[in-house]
Coordinates of C-alpha atoms and ligand atoms in Angstrom, one line a residue:
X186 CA 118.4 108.8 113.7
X187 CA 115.2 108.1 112.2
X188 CA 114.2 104.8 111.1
X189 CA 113.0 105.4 107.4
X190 CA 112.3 102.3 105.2
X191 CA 111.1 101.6 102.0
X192 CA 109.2 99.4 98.9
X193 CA 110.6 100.7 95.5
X194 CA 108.1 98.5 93.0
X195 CA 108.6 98.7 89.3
X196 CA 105.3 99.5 87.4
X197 CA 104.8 96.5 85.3
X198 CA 101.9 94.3 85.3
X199 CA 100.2 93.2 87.8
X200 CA 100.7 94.1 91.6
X201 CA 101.8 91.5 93.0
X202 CA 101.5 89.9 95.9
X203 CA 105.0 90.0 97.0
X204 CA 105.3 93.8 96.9
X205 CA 102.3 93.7 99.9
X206 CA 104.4 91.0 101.5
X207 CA 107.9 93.7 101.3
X208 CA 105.2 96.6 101.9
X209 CA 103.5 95.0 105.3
X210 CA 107.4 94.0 106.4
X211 CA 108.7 97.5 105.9
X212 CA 106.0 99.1 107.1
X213 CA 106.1 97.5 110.5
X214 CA 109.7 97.9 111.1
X215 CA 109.1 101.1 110.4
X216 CA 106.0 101.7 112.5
X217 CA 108.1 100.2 115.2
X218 CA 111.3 102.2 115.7
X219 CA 108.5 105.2 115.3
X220 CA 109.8 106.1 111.8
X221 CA 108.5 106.6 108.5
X222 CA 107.9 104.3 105.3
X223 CA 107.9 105.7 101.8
X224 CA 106.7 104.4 98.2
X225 CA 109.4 105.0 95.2
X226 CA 107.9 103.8 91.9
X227 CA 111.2 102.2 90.3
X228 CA 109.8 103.6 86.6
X229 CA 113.4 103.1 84.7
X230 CA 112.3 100.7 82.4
X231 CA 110.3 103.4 80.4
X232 CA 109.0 100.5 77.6
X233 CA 107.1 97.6 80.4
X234 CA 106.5 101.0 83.3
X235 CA 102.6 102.3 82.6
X236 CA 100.6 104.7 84.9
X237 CA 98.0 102.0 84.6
X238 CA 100.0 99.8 86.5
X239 CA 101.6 102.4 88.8
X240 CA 97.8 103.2 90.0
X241 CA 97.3 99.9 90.7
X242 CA 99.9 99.6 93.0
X243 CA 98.6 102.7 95.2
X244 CA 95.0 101.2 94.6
X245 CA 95.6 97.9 96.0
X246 CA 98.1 98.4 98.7
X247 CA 96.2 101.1 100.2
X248 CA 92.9 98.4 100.0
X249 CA 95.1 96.1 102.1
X250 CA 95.2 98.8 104.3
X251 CA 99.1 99.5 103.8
X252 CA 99.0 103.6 103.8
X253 CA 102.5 105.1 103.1
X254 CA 104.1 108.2 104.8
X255 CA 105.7 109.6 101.3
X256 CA 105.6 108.8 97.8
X257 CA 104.5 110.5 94.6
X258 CA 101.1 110.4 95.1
X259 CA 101.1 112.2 98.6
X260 CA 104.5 114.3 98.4
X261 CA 107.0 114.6 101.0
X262 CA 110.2 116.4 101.4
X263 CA 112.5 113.9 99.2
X264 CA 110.8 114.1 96.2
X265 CA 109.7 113.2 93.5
X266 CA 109.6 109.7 94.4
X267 CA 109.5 108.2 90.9
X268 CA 112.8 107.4 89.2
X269 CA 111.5 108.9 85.6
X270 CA 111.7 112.3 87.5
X271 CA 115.0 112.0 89.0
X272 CA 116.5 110.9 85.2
X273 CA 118.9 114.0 84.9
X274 CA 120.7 113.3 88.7
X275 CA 121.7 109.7 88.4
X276 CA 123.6 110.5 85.2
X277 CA 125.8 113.2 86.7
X278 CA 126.5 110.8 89.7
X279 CA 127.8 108.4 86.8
X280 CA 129.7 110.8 85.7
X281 CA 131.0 111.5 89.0
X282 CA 132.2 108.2 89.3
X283 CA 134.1 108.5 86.3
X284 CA 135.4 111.4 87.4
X285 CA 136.7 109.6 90.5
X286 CA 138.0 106.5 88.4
X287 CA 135.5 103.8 89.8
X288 CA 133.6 103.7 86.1
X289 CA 134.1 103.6 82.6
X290 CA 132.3 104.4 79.4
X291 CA 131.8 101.0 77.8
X292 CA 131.4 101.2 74.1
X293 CA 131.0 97.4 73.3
X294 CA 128.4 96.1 71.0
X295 CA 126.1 93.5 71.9
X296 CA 127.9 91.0 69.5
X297 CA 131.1 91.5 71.1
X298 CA 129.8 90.7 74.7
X299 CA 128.1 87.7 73.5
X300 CA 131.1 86.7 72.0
X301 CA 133.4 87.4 75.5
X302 CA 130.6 85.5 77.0
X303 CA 131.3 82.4 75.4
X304 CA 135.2 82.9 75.4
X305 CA 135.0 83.2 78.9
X306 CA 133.0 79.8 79.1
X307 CA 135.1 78.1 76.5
X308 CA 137.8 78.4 78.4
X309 CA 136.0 77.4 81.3
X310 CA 136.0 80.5 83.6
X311 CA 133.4 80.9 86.0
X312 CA 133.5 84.4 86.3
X313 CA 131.7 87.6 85.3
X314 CA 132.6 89.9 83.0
X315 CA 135.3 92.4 84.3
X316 CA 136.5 95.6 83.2
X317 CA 139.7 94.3 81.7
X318 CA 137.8 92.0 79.5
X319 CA 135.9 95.2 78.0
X320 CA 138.7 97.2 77.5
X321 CA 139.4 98.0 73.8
X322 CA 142.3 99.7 72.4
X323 CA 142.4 103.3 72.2
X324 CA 142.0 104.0 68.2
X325 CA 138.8 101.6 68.4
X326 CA 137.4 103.6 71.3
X327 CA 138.3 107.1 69.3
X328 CA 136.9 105.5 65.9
X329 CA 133.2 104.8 67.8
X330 CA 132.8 107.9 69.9
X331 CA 133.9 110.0 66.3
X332 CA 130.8 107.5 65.1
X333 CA 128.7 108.8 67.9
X334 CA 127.7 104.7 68.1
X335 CA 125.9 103.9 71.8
X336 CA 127.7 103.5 75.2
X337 CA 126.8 102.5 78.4
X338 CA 128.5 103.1 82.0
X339 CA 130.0 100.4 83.9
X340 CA 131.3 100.5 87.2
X341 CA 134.4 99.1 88.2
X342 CA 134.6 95.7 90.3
X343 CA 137.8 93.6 91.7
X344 CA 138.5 90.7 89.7
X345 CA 138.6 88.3 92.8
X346 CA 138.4 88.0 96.4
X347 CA 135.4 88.2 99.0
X348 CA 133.6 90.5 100.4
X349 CA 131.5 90.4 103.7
X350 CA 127.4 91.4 103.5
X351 CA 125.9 92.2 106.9
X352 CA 122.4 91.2 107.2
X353 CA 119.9 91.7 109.8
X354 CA 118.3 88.1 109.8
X355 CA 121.6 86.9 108.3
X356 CA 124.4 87.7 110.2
X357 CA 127.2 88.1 107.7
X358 CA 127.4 86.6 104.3
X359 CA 130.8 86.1 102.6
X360 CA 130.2 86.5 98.6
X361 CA 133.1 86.3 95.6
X362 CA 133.8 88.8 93.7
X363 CA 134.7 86.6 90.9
X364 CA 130.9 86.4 90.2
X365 CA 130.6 90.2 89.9
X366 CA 130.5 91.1 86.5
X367 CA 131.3 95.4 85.4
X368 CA 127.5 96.5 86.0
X369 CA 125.8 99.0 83.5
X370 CA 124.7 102.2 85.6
X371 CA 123.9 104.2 83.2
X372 CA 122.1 102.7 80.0
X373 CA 122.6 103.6 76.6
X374 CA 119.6 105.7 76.2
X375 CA 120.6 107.8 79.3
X376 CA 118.4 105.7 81.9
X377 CA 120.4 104.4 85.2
X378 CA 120.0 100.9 86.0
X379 CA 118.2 99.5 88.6
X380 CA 121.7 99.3 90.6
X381 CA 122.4 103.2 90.6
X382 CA 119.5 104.5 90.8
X383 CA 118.5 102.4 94.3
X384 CA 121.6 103.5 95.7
X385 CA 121.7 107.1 94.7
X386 CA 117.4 107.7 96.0
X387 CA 118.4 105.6 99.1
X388 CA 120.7 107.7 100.1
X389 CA 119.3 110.8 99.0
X390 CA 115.7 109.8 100.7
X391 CA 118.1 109.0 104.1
X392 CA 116.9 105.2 104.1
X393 CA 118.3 103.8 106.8
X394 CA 117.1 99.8 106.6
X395 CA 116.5 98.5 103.1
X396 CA 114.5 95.4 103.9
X397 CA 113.7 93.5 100.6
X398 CA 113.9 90.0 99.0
X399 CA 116.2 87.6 98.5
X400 CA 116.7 87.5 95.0
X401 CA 118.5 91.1 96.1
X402 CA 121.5 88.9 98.1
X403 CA 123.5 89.0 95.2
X404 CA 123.6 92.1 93.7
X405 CA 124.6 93.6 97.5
X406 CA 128.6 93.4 96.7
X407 CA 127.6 96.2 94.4
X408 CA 125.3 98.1 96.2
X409 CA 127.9 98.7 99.3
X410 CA 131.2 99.2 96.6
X411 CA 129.4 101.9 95.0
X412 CA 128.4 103.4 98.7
X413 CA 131.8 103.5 99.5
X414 CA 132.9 104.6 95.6
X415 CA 130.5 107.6 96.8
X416 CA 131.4 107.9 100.1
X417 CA 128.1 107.2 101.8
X418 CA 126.9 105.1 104.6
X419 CA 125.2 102.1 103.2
X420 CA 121.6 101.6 104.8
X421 CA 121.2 98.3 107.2
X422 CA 119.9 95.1 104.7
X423 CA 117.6 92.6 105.4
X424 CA 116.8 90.0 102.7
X425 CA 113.4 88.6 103.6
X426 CA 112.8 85.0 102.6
X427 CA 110.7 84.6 99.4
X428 CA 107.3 83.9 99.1
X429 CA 107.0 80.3 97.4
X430 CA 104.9 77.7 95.6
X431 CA 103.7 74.8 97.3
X432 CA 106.3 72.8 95.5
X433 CA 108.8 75.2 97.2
X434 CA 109.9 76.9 93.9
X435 CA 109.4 80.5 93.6
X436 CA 105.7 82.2 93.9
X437 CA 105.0 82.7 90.3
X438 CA 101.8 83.2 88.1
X439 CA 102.3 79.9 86.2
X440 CA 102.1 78.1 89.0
X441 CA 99.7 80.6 91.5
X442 CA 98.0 83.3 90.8
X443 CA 99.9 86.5 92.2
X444 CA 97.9 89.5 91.6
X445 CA 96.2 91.2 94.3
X446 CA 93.5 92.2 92.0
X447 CA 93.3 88.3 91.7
X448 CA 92.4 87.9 95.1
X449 CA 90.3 90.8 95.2
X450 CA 88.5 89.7 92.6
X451 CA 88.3 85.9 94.1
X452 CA 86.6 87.9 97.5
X453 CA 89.5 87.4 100.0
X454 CA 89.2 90.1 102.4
X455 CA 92.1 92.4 103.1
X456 CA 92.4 91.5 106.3
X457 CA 92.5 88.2 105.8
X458 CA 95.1 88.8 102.6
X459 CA 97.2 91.5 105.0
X460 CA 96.9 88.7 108.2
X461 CA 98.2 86.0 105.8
X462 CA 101.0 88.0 104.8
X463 CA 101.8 88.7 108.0
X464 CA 102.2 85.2 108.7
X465 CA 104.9 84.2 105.8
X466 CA 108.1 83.6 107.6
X467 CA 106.9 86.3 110.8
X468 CA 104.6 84.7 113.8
X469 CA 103.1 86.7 116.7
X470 CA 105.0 86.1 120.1
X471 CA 102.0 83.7 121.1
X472 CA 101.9 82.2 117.9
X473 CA 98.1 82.8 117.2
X474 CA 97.4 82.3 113.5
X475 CA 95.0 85.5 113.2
X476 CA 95.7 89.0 114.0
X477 CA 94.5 92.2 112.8
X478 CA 97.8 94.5 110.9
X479 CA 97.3 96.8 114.4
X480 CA 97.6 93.7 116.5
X481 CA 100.9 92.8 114.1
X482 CA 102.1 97.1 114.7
X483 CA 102.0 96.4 118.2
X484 CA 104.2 93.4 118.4
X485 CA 106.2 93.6 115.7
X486 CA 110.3 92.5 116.1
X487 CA 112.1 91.8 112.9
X488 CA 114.1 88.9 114.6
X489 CA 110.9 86.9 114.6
X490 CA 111.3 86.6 111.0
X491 CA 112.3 82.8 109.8
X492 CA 113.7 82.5 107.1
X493 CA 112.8 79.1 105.7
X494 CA 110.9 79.7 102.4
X495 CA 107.5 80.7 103.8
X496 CA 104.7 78.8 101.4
X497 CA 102.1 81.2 100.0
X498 CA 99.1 78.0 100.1
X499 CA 96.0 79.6 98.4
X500 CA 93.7 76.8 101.0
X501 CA 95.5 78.0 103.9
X502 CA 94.8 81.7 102.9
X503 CA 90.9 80.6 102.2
X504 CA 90.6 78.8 105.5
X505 CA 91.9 81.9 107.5
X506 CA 89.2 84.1 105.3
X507 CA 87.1 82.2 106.6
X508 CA 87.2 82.8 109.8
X509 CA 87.5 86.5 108.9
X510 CA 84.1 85.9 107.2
X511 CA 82.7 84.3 110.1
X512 CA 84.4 86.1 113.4
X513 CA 84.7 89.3 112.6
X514 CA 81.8 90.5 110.4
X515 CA 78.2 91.3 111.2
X516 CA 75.7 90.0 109.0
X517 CA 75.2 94.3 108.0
X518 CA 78.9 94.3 107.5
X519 CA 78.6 91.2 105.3
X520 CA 76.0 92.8 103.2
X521 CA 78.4 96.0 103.1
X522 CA 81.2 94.3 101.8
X523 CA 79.0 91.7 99.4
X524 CA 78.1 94.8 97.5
X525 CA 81.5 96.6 97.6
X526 CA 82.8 93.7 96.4
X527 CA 80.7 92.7 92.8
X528 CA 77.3 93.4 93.8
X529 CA 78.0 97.7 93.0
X530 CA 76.6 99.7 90.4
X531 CA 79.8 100.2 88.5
X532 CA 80.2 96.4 87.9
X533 CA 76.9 95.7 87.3
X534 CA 76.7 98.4 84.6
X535 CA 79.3 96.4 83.0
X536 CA 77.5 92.8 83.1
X537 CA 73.8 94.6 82.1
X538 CA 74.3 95.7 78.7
X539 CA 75.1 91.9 77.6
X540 CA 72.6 90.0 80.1
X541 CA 69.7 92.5 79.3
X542 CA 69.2 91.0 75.7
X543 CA 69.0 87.6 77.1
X544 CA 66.7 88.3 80.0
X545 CA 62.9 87.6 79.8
X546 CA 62.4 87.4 84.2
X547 CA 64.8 89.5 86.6
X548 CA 65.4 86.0 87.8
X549 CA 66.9 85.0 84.8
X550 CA 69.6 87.5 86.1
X551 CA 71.4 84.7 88.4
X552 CA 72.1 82.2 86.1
X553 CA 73.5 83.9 83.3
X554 CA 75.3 86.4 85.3
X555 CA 76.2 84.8 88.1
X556 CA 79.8 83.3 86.7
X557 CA 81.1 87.0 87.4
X558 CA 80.9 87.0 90.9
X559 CA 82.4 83.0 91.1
X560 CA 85.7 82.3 91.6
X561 CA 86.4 78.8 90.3
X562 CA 84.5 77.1 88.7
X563 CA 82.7 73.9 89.3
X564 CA 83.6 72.3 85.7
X565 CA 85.1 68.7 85.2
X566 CA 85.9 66.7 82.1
X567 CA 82.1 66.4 81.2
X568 CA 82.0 70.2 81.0
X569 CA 83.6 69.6 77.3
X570 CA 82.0 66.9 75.9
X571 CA 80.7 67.3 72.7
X572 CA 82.7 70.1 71.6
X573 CA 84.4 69.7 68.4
X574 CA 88.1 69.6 70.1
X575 CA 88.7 66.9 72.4
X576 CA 91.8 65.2 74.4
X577 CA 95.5 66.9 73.3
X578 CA 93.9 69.4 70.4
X579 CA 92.0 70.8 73.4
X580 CA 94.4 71.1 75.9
X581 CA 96.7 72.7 73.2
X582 CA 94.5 75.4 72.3
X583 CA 93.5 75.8 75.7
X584 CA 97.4 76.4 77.0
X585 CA 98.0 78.4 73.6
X586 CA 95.0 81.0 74.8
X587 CA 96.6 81.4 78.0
X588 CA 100.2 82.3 76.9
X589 CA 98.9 84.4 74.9
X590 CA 96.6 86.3 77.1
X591 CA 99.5 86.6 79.7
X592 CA 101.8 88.4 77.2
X593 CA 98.8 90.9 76.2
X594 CA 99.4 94.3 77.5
X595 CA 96.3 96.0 77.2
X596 CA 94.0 94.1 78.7
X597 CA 90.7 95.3 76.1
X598 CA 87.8 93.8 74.2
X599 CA 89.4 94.6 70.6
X600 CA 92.8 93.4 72.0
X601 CA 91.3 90.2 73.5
X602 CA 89.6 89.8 70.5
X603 CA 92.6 89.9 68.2
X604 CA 95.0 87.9 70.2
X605 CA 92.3 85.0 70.6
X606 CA 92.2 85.0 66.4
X607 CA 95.4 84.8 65.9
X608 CA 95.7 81.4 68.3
X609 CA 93.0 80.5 66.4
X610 CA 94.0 81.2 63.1
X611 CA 97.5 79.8 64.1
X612 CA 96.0 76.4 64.7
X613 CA 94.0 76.4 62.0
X614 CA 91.0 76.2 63.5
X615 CA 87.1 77.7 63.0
X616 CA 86.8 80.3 65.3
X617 CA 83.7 79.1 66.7
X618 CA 85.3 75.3 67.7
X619 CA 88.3 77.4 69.6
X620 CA 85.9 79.9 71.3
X621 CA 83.1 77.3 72.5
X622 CA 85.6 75.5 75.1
X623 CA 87.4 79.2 75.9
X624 CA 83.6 80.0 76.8
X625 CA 83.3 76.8 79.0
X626 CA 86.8 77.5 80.7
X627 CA 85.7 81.7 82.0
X628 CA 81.7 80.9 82.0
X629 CA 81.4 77.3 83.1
X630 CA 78.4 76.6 80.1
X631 CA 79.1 76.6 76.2
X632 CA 76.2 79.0 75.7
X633 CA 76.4 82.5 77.6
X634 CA 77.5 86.0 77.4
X635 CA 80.2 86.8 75.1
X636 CA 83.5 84.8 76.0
X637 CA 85.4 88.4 75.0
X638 CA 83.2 90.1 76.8
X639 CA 83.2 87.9 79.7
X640 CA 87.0 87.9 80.1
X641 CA 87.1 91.7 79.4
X642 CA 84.8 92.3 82.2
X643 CA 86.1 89.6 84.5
X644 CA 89.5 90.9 84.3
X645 CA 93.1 89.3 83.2
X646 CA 93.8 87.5 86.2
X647 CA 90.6 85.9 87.2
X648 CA 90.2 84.8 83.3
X649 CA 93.5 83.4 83.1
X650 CA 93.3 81.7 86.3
X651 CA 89.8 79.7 85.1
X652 CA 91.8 78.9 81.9
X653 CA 94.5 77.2 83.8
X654 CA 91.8 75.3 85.9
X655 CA 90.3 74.1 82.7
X656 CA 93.5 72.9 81.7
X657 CA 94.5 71.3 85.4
X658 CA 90.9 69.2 84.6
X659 CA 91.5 68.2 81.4
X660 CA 94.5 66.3 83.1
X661 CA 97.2 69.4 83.1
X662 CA 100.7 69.7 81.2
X663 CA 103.0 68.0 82.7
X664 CA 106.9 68.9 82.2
X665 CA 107.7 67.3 78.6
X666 CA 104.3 68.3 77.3
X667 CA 104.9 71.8 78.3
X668 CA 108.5 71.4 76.0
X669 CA 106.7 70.2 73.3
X670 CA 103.5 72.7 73.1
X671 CA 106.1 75.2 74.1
X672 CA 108.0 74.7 70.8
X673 CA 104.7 74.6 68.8
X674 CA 103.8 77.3 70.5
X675 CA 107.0 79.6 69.0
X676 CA 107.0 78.2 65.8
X677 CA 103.7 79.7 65.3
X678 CA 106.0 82.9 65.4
X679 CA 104.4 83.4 68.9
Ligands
LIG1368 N1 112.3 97.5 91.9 C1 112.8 96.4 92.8 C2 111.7 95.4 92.9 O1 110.6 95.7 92.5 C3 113.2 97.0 94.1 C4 114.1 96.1 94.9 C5 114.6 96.8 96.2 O2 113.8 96.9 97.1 O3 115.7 97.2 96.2 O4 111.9 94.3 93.4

């Protein structure tokens, strides 16, 4: 048999460091065994999936130096390897399951699952939503397929009882059925769920170790009934821990910034990103905290993976840089990579056309410009004195910028632009007293290129991540703050 793995991302937003994390894991254990690991872009959700986001994916995994064997960007013999191309198969292997009696077509409205929902709690079941529950009498069933009114396809589930998971770092985990609600395979609008569709390409691309996260555990009972509702062998499963917060919760943006492009952008070299990686719940046999991915390829065993929540520590990650900086590069190299990085053409054809107007000496260059190629910035309180909005109004319009610009899609000057008016229309404020601490928050002074501009050209995460520093200086939100501005926030009709 041959070992073949694989990291099925969805292509929404940002790529995030925990699909390198899954991507370095799978690739080693696939390395290992001498077999091969292949990219599927899980593109199902055709309304948050973008090509944008997809090429990002390829662009910054293969910067990490992650290279996959197959995927849709370098073929193979299983193809295609994105979901949206593979649409017309998963629906006749719903329809095979009807066939066989394991599914059903489900034409319940929204409403009327809301409403079994809270009968269910009323009563005070802890249970999913089963079959049974959806059933609706015959004439009803006749009346809305006559109506040609929307339905989805559900697979059947037992109503109670356990049912045993085998995991590789595991051992076997006993789940309840009970908490296994009818899952949707096949959408209303013809699109397979994420549950069908990852069990029909695994099998069909002969995976034979599905090594993901965690937050997979639970939706396993479902994964192995509809293998053996099929008839298949189901793949071996390995749930690696999840990357998490200092505070332990899960990584996520609020909290940490999880974008690779983020720590491209901040100058962590891939190595050093790819080493830490390697080091979140996985250690070399002699323990040394910095290896090269070869050096993790060569000793790479699956059982060395621990599996309390591995902290993803942003210092940690800068101290090991560090030594990257310091050990392994020649002063040429440096140079090399110092340019790569922000001091290339392409990016500097972006700053010029904004810092040439202001420019009277080349030197003149470094100070106005030189915000771009900062990561964090060295601001404090003082930074906002004398601007028109101080204390709570500042923070608020501060926290209100960022929400906003983490729900923008298109990350443009015109875009920017318009969501930045409405916060400030929203507030009721002059544009100019919202924009002049937004420009000390991405910038670091109140007088400087373009704050639009700026954040266009810096990029969504490194601007959002200077607009939460700003806000962690002015003293942060803490919990029932964040409630309140939260609520403000919506009934602004955010
Ligand atoms: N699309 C899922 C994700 O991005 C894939 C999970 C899996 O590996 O099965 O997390």
């Amino acid at each position: 048999m041959t070992v073949r793995t694989r990291i099925a991302p969805s292509p929404t937003g940002d790529p995030h460091v925990g699909t390198a994390y899954i991507a370095l894991f799978n690739l080693c254990f696939a390395r290992k065994h001498g077999g091969k690991f292949i990219l599927r872009i899980e593109d199902t959700d055709q309304t948050r999936s973008t090509v944008e986001s997809e090429q990002v994916i390829f662009d910054s995994l293969r910067w990490m130096g992650l290279e996959w064997d197959e995927g849709p960007d370098v073929g193979g013999d299983f193809g295609p390897y994105r979901q949206s191309e593979r649409k017309d198969d998963y629906r006749q292997y719903a329809e095979l399951l009807i066939d066989k009696g394991h599914a059903f077509r489900c034409y319940r409205t929204p409403e009327e699952l809301t409403e079994l929902r809270a009968g269910l709690k009323e009563q005070g079941y802890n249970r999913a939503l089963k079959p049974f529950d959806l059933e609706l009498p015959a004439d009803i069933v006749a009346e809305r397929k006559a109506q040609g009114a929307p339905f989805v396809i559900r697979m059947n589930v037992p109503e109670e009882g356990k049912v045993d998971i085998d995991d590789m770092l595991r051992g076997t985990m006993e789940l309840d059925w009970a908490l296994v609600d009818a899952q949707i395979l096949l959408k209303s609008d013809g699109m397979p769920t994420y549950h069908l569709a990852n069990v029909v390409d695994d099998h069909l691309m002969q995976i034979t170790h599905v090594l993901r996260g965690e937050e997979w555990i639970n939706s396993a009972p479902k994964h192995k009934l509809l293998y053996q509702y099929f008839g298949w062998d189901m793949p071996e499963l390995c749930h690696l821990p999840l990357l998490r917060n200092p505070d332990k919760s899960k990584l996520s943006k609020r909290k940490n910034p999880t974008s690779i492009l983020y720590y491209q952008r901040m100058g962590y070299l891939p190595e050093a990103l790819t080493n830490y990686l390697g080091r979140m719940g996985w250690s070399m046999p002699d323990e040394s905290e910095k290896f090269s991915l070869q050096q993790m390829l060569d000793n790479f065993d699956i059982q060395r993976v621990s599996l309390g929540g591995p902290i993803f520590d942003v210092e940690k990650l800068s101290w090991l840089n560090g030594l990257w900086i310091r050990e392994d590069l020649s002063e040429q190299e440096l140079a090399t990579r110092l340019q790569e990085w922000a001091f290339n053409s392409e990016n500097l054809m972006k700053i010029l056309p904004h810092a040439q107007k202001r420019m009277e000496t080349l030197s003149d260059f470094a100070p106005l410009a030189g915000f771009f190629a900062s990561g964090i910035l060295p601001i404090t309180n003082k930074s906002f004195e004398g601007e028109k909005l101080q204390g709570d109004d500042l923070i608020r319009a501060l926290q209100f910028a960022l929400w906003k610009l983490e729900n923008l899609r298109t990350w443009d000057r015109d875009e920017i632009f318009a969501a930045m008016k409405t916060v400030s229309d929203g507030l009721d404020l002059k544009v100019k007293d919202f924009f002049a601490p937004l420009f000390i928050a991405i910038s670091g002074t109140a007088a400087s290129i373009s704050v639009i501009d700026s954040m266009d050209i810096l990029g969504p995460d490194m601007s959002r991540a200077r607009i939460r520093h700003a806000i962690d200086v002015l003293g942060g939100v803490g919990k029932k703050k964040q409630k309140a501005l939260e609520k403000a926030y919506l009934a602004l009709g955010n």
